[in-house]
């Protein structure tokens, strides 16, 4: 190691970086794969979901009708138990004089903690697991929330005021929901605290089934058609005015699915998910990246070990003459190689400890170094290092130890080491194939994210301030809105439940064109309630007709639709056309609305989906308020608005910006883009370390040749070209191989977006240019150094 400082340092550092990167990615992947596996009966818990197609629109909903839980337990013997979870927006929670906005509030059945394994706290008295959620207005808190409101006191028996739902009595405390769960709530309120219509087509809730041991979920899936006929069939006439047979005859359909709870986090992207889930594709990507990075590091290690071994041929000859046996020499080479890999592992652990805080922030996780040094991970990575060391040391161990001492000492065996040149060249090419693929991927991911951020979305998202929880103003809302509208920096104000990004009040409804047909087509569309200020405040344009107006009292039965809805209904001129809404199951079958305007399509959902048909009803939803502002002093404006808010209510003042909410929709893609950039940089770094080492080795091997060429008149430029061209050939071959691989991989990734960039040729040209430039810089350092060396010194080197 001391004799070959550069080779040893490159070997150890390169492998350490690869191992550290691999360890971090393995931590992330294992955590993602562990979601919801901690439940005692995780292998028997399934979530019931609803799927189908109505009027050409697909339905993929994460919930099922409110009666599903009790009905399936009653009617299907394979279902041992069932529990439900429902959400009802955010709440302002009061305790004494303190008020907090709480986003993570759920309503659950009394057996929720029996089926899902979230342990109850044992350090509080008075908790009865069997009865703690059987009564209305009772709540179970997580330990962190209990300490937040009650400090060290026992919260059991205390009360909290939950918004407009009144006082709730604390009847239990549970441990904090584990991070590897597909939902995270701080308040678990009794399901009996909220009203339910008892209709399958009205109240959708997250329904979890516990199947009996030995009962296959496929048996339950096979009864989906029977369930639709039994439970949905009787309700359809109340909602759509048609029978199930007529519904199916038109080509519409409904069915139930049963999803393993352990699949939700990575395999589910349905409507009304409790939280944004991850995607199993990203797991595949990260696993591939970890494998590539480790492969690059191992290739470096093997390359430099192979290259350096050729210079030890005389050592082998001398040792054999002195009496060393082949087995001893093999053991020596293998032991040296394994020792270097374990030194790299120690350095890798240090790197992980240093990089872990930054990685946690980037990945949105909370990993500790204990996750690596405990369990099977450290022994596993140790075994991997042993295998890498044995593999890298195998060439000198098996080939050099077989040399005949007489040939070696005459200098002939050194040429035998050159036979490994094809292997080194192949491995260098593989390294740059991986590096170029990752460079191309990084460029394309960055361009797609930039495209999403800057594409015209159909509304003006800049300078729009969102005030949250304006419903807490109650009867003071109109006065507050009028007061805010008078502020000079405020251009326009609207009260709305829905904003084109972030958390909003929204819903779906079934619509039928009023065209005189006995059995009109039914369409399931998204709908929102907006006031007459909504379109001008957000800068949404009209394609036809007019906006809502207070000058038209008849607008209470008027609606606006977007261009996508007009295309869906097949109307070139929708103004004056009428739509019927589905009933709500209470006896009111349908209501009739007249279309007065068509808004231009705008992206109210992620660009992974095309703009969907949308219906806008007139109504003032007081969930939040949007302000179009024009000011150079936003802090001063916010301070003024907060003063006006506090004059009306003692509730917390919270706000956000529409542009920021829009960016958060693509947080996972942004995270992937950042990780791609980092890992691509690491891949190039490792490849360059190997290339630097090989260039140094090649230059040393050709020192005498360089001296002879200089004596015979060769220029510095010709020698640099001579030493660099072989490596550049390998990079050019890598570009040819990597380009189709990168195109295929990124084309697959882009399929997830309905609106995406084109993969253009210049991206591959740029990646190739960067690879060639980086390789040339790496190699030229050694080439220039060798070319400038005094030829006398070169000729004396041997």
PDB file of C-alpha atoms in Angstrom, residues 630-746:
ATOM      1  CA  UNK A 630     -49.894  42.906  -6.546  1.00  0.00           C
ATOM      2  CA  UNK A 631     -47.233  44.085  -4.134  1.00  0.00           C
ATOM      3  CA  UNK A 632     -43.476  44.356  -3.694  1.00  0.00           C
ATOM      4  CA  UNK A 633     -43.773  44.067   0.077  1.00  0.00           C
ATOM      5  CA  UNK A 634     -45.468  40.732   0.746  1.00  0.00           C
ATOM      6  CA  UNK A 635     -44.444  40.567   4.469  1.00  0.00           C
ATOM      7  CA  UNK A 636     -46.189  43.887   5.133  1.00  0.00           C
ATOM      8  CA  UNK A 637     -49.342  42.701   3.371  1.00  0.00           C
ATOM      9  CA  UNK A 638     -49.353  39.430   5.313  1.00  0.00           C
ATOM     10  CA  UNK A 639     -48.971  41.336   8.576  1.00  0.00           C
ATOM     11  CA  UNK A 640     -51.919  43.573   7.694  1.00  0.00           C
ATOM     12  CA  UNK A 641     -54.135  40.611   6.750  1.00  0.00           C
ATOM     13  CA  UNK A 642     -53.163  38.790   9.943  1.00  0.00           C
ATOM     14  CA  UNK A 643     -54.185  41.843  11.999  1.00  0.00           C
ATOM     15  CA  UNK A 644     -57.580  41.864  10.262  1.00  0.00           C
ATOM     16  CA  UNK A 645     -57.889  38.109  10.889  1.00  0.00           C
ATOM     17  CA  UNK A 646     -57.114  38.363  14.594  1.00  0.00           C
ATOM     18  CA  UNK A 647     -59.637  41.157  14.934  1.00  0.00           C
ATOM     19  CA  UNK A 648     -62.334  38.707  13.807  1.00  0.00           C
ATOM     20  CA  UNK A 649     -61.263  35.435  15.451  1.00  0.00           C
ATOM     21  CA  UNK A 650     -58.798  33.886  17.876  1.00  0.00           C
ATOM     22  CA  UNK A 651     -58.169  30.969  15.505  1.00  0.00           C
ATOM     23  CA  UNK A 652     -54.623  30.461  14.113  1.00  0.00           C
ATOM     24  CA  UNK A 653     -53.779  32.440  10.969  1.00  0.00           C
ATOM     25  CA  UNK A 654     -52.315  30.175   8.268  1.00  0.00           C
ATOM     26  CA  UNK A 655     -51.664  30.813   4.595  1.00  0.00           C
ATOM     27  CA  UNK A 656     -49.889  29.430   1.544  1.00  0.00           C
ATOM     28  CA  UNK A 657     -49.071  30.486  -2.011  1.00  0.00           C
ATOM     29  CA  UNK A 658     -50.662  28.815  -5.011  1.00  0.00           C
ATOM     30  CA  UNK A 659     -47.340  28.551  -6.859  1.00  0.00           C
ATOM     31  CA  UNK A 660     -45.775  26.719  -3.882  1.00  0.00           C
ATOM     32  CA  UNK A 661     -48.729  24.336  -3.601  1.00  0.00           C
ATOM     33  CA  UNK A 662     -48.387  23.595  -7.313  1.00  0.00           C
ATOM     34  CA  UNK A 663     -44.690  22.761  -6.893  1.00  0.00           C
ATOM     35  CA  UNK A 664     -45.455  20.419  -3.969  1.00  0.00           C
ATOM     36  CA  UNK A 665     -47.591  18.264  -6.275  1.00  0.00           C
ATOM     37  CA  UNK A 666     -44.340  17.083  -7.850  1.00  0.00           C
ATOM     38  CA  UNK A 667     -42.269  16.711  -4.690  1.00  0.00           C
ATOM     39  CA  UNK A 668     -41.572  13.016  -5.329  1.00  0.00           C
ATOM     40  CA  UNK A 669     -40.390  13.731  -8.893  1.00  0.00           C
ATOM     41  CA  UNK A 670     -38.210  16.571  -7.646  1.00  0.00           C
ATOM     42  CA  UNK A 671     -36.708  14.229  -5.052  1.00  0.00           C
ATOM     43  CA  UNK A 672     -36.020  11.633  -7.746  1.00  0.00           C
ATOM     44  CA  UNK A 673     -34.431  14.315  -9.930  1.00  0.00           C
ATOM     45  CA  UNK A 674     -32.129  15.424  -7.112  1.00  0.00           C
ATOM     46  CA  UNK A 675     -31.157  11.847  -6.302  1.00  0.00           C
ATOM     47  CA  UNK A 676     -30.500  11.130  -9.976  1.00  0.00           C
ATOM     48  CA  UNK A 677     -28.192  14.131 -10.149  1.00  0.00           C
ATOM     49  CA  UNK A 678     -26.300  13.102  -7.017  1.00  0.00           C
ATOM     50  CA  UNK A 679     -25.963   9.475  -8.047  1.00  0.00           C
ATOM     51  CA  UNK A 680     -24.967  10.403 -11.588  1.00  0.00           C
ATOM     52  CA  UNK A 681     -22.232  12.600 -10.119  1.00  0.00           C
ATOM     53  CA  UNK A 682     -21.067   9.718  -7.922  1.00  0.00           C
ATOM     54  CA  UNK A 683     -21.075   7.345 -10.891  1.00  0.00           C
ATOM     55  CA  UNK A 684     -18.939   9.733 -12.929  1.00  0.00           C
ATOM     56  CA  UNK A 685     -16.610  10.307  -9.950  1.00  0.00           C
ATOM     57  CA  UNK A 686     -16.066   6.593  -9.439  1.00  0.00           C
ATOM     58  CA  UNK A 687     -15.555   6.010 -13.162  1.00  0.00           C
ATOM     59  CA  UNK A 688     -13.029   8.853 -13.276  1.00  0.00           C
ATOM     60  CA  UNK A 689     -11.157   7.459 -10.280  1.00  0.00           C
ATOM     61  CA  UNK A 690     -10.768   4.185 -12.119  1.00  0.00           C
ATOM     62  CA  UNK A 691      -9.815   5.898 -15.354  1.00  0.00           C
ATOM     63  CA  UNK A 692      -7.236   8.006 -13.522  1.00  0.00           C
ATOM     64  CA  UNK A 693      -5.721   4.933 -11.953  1.00  0.00           C
ATOM     65  CA  UNK A 694      -5.586   3.040 -15.248  1.00  0.00           C
ATOM     66  CA  UNK A 695      -4.090   6.048 -17.011  1.00  0.00           C
ATOM     67  CA  UNK A 696      -1.392   6.259 -14.345  1.00  0.00           C
ATOM     68  CA  UNK A 697      -0.724   2.508 -14.696  1.00  0.00           C
ATOM     69  CA  UNK A 698      -0.578   2.663 -18.500  1.00  0.00           C
ATOM     70  CA  UNK A 699       1.724   5.684 -18.409  1.00  0.00           C
ATOM     71  CA  UNK A 700       4.063   3.926 -15.997  1.00  0.00           C
ATOM     72  CA  UNK A 701       4.096   0.816 -18.187  1.00  0.00           C
ATOM     73  CA  UNK A 702       5.028   2.912 -21.246  1.00  0.00           C
ATOM     74  CA  UNK A 703       7.596   5.188 -19.588  1.00  0.00           C
ATOM     75  CA  UNK A 704      10.510   3.777 -21.570  1.00  0.00           C
ATOM     76  CA  UNK A 705       8.512   3.942 -24.847  1.00  0.00           C
ATOM     77  CA  UNK A 706       7.715   7.617 -24.194  1.00  0.00           C
ATOM     78  CA  UNK A 707      11.394   8.368 -23.608  1.00  0.00           C
ATOM     79  CA  UNK A 708      12.415   6.693 -26.862  1.00  0.00           C
ATOM     80  CA  UNK A 709       9.721   8.570 -28.828  1.00  0.00           C
ATOM     81  CA  UNK A 710      10.833  11.919 -27.399  1.00  0.00           C
ATOM     82  CA  UNK A 711      14.469  11.212 -28.243  1.00  0.00           C
ATOM     83  CA  UNK A 712      13.372  10.412 -31.792  1.00  0.00           C
ATOM     84  CA  UNK A 713      11.575  13.765 -32.055  1.00  0.00           C
ATOM     85  CA  UNK A 714       8.000  13.123 -30.970  1.00  0.00           C
ATOM     86  CA  UNK A 715       6.149  16.260 -29.844  1.00  0.00           C
ATOM     87  CA  UNK A 716       4.328  16.670 -26.546  1.00  0.00           C
ATOM     88  CA  UNK A 717       0.983  16.852 -28.398  1.00  0.00           C
ATOM     89  CA  UNK A 718       1.597  13.576 -30.237  1.00  0.00           C
ATOM     90  CA  UNK A 719       2.478  11.770 -27.024  1.00  0.00           C
ATOM     91  CA  UNK A 720      -0.646  13.124 -25.267  1.00  0.00           C
ATOM     92  CA  UNK A 721      -2.729  11.946 -28.235  1.00  0.00           C
ATOM     93  CA  UNK A 722      -1.033   8.541 -28.162  1.00  0.00           C
ATOM     94  CA  UNK A 723      -1.790   8.005 -24.471  1.00  0.00           C
ATOM     95  CA  UNK A 724      -5.374   9.385 -24.615  1.00  0.00           C
ATOM     96  CA  UNK A 725      -6.836   7.934 -27.810  1.00  0.00           C
ATOM     97  CA  UNK A 726      -7.264   4.376 -26.526  1.00  0.00           C
ATOM     98  CA  UNK A 727      -9.344   5.565 -23.568  1.00  0.00           C
ATOM     99  CA  UNK A 728     -11.412   7.927 -25.728  1.00  0.00           C
ATOM    100  CA  UNK A 729     -12.228   5.023 -28.066  1.00  0.00           C
ATOM    101  CA  UNK A 730     -13.699   3.179 -25.085  1.00  0.00           C
ATOM    102  CA  UNK A 731     -15.814   6.210 -24.131  1.00  0.00           C
ATOM    103  CA  UNK A 732     -17.143   6.530 -27.691  1.00  0.00           C
ATOM    104  CA  UNK A 733     -18.099   2.832 -27.690  1.00  0.00           C
ATOM    105  CA  UNK A 734     -19.848   3.417 -24.337  1.00  0.00           C
ATOM    106  CA  UNK A 735     -21.846   6.307 -25.835  1.00  0.00           C
ATOM    107  CA  UNK A 736     -23.116   4.067 -28.631  1.00  0.00           C
ATOM    108  CA  UNK A 737     -24.161   1.345 -26.172  1.00  0.00           C
ATOM    109  CA  UNK A 738     -25.623   3.670 -23.500  1.00  0.00           C
ATOM    110  CA  UNK A 739     -27.806   5.797 -25.794  1.00  0.00           C
ATOM    111  CA  UNK A 740     -30.488   3.169 -26.635  1.00  0.00           C
ATOM    112  CA  UNK A 741     -30.468   1.908 -23.036  1.00  0.00           C
ATOM    113  CA  UNK A 742     -31.044   5.423 -21.677  1.00  0.00           C
ATOM    114  CA  UNK A 743     -33.735   6.145 -24.300  1.00  0.00           C
ATOM    115  CA  UNK A 744     -35.682   2.998 -23.403  1.00  0.00           C
ATOM    116  CA  UNK A 745     -35.471   3.578 -19.626  1.00  0.00           C
ATOM    117  CA  UNK A 746     -36.498   7.236 -19.759  1.00  0.00           C
TER     118      UNK A 746
END
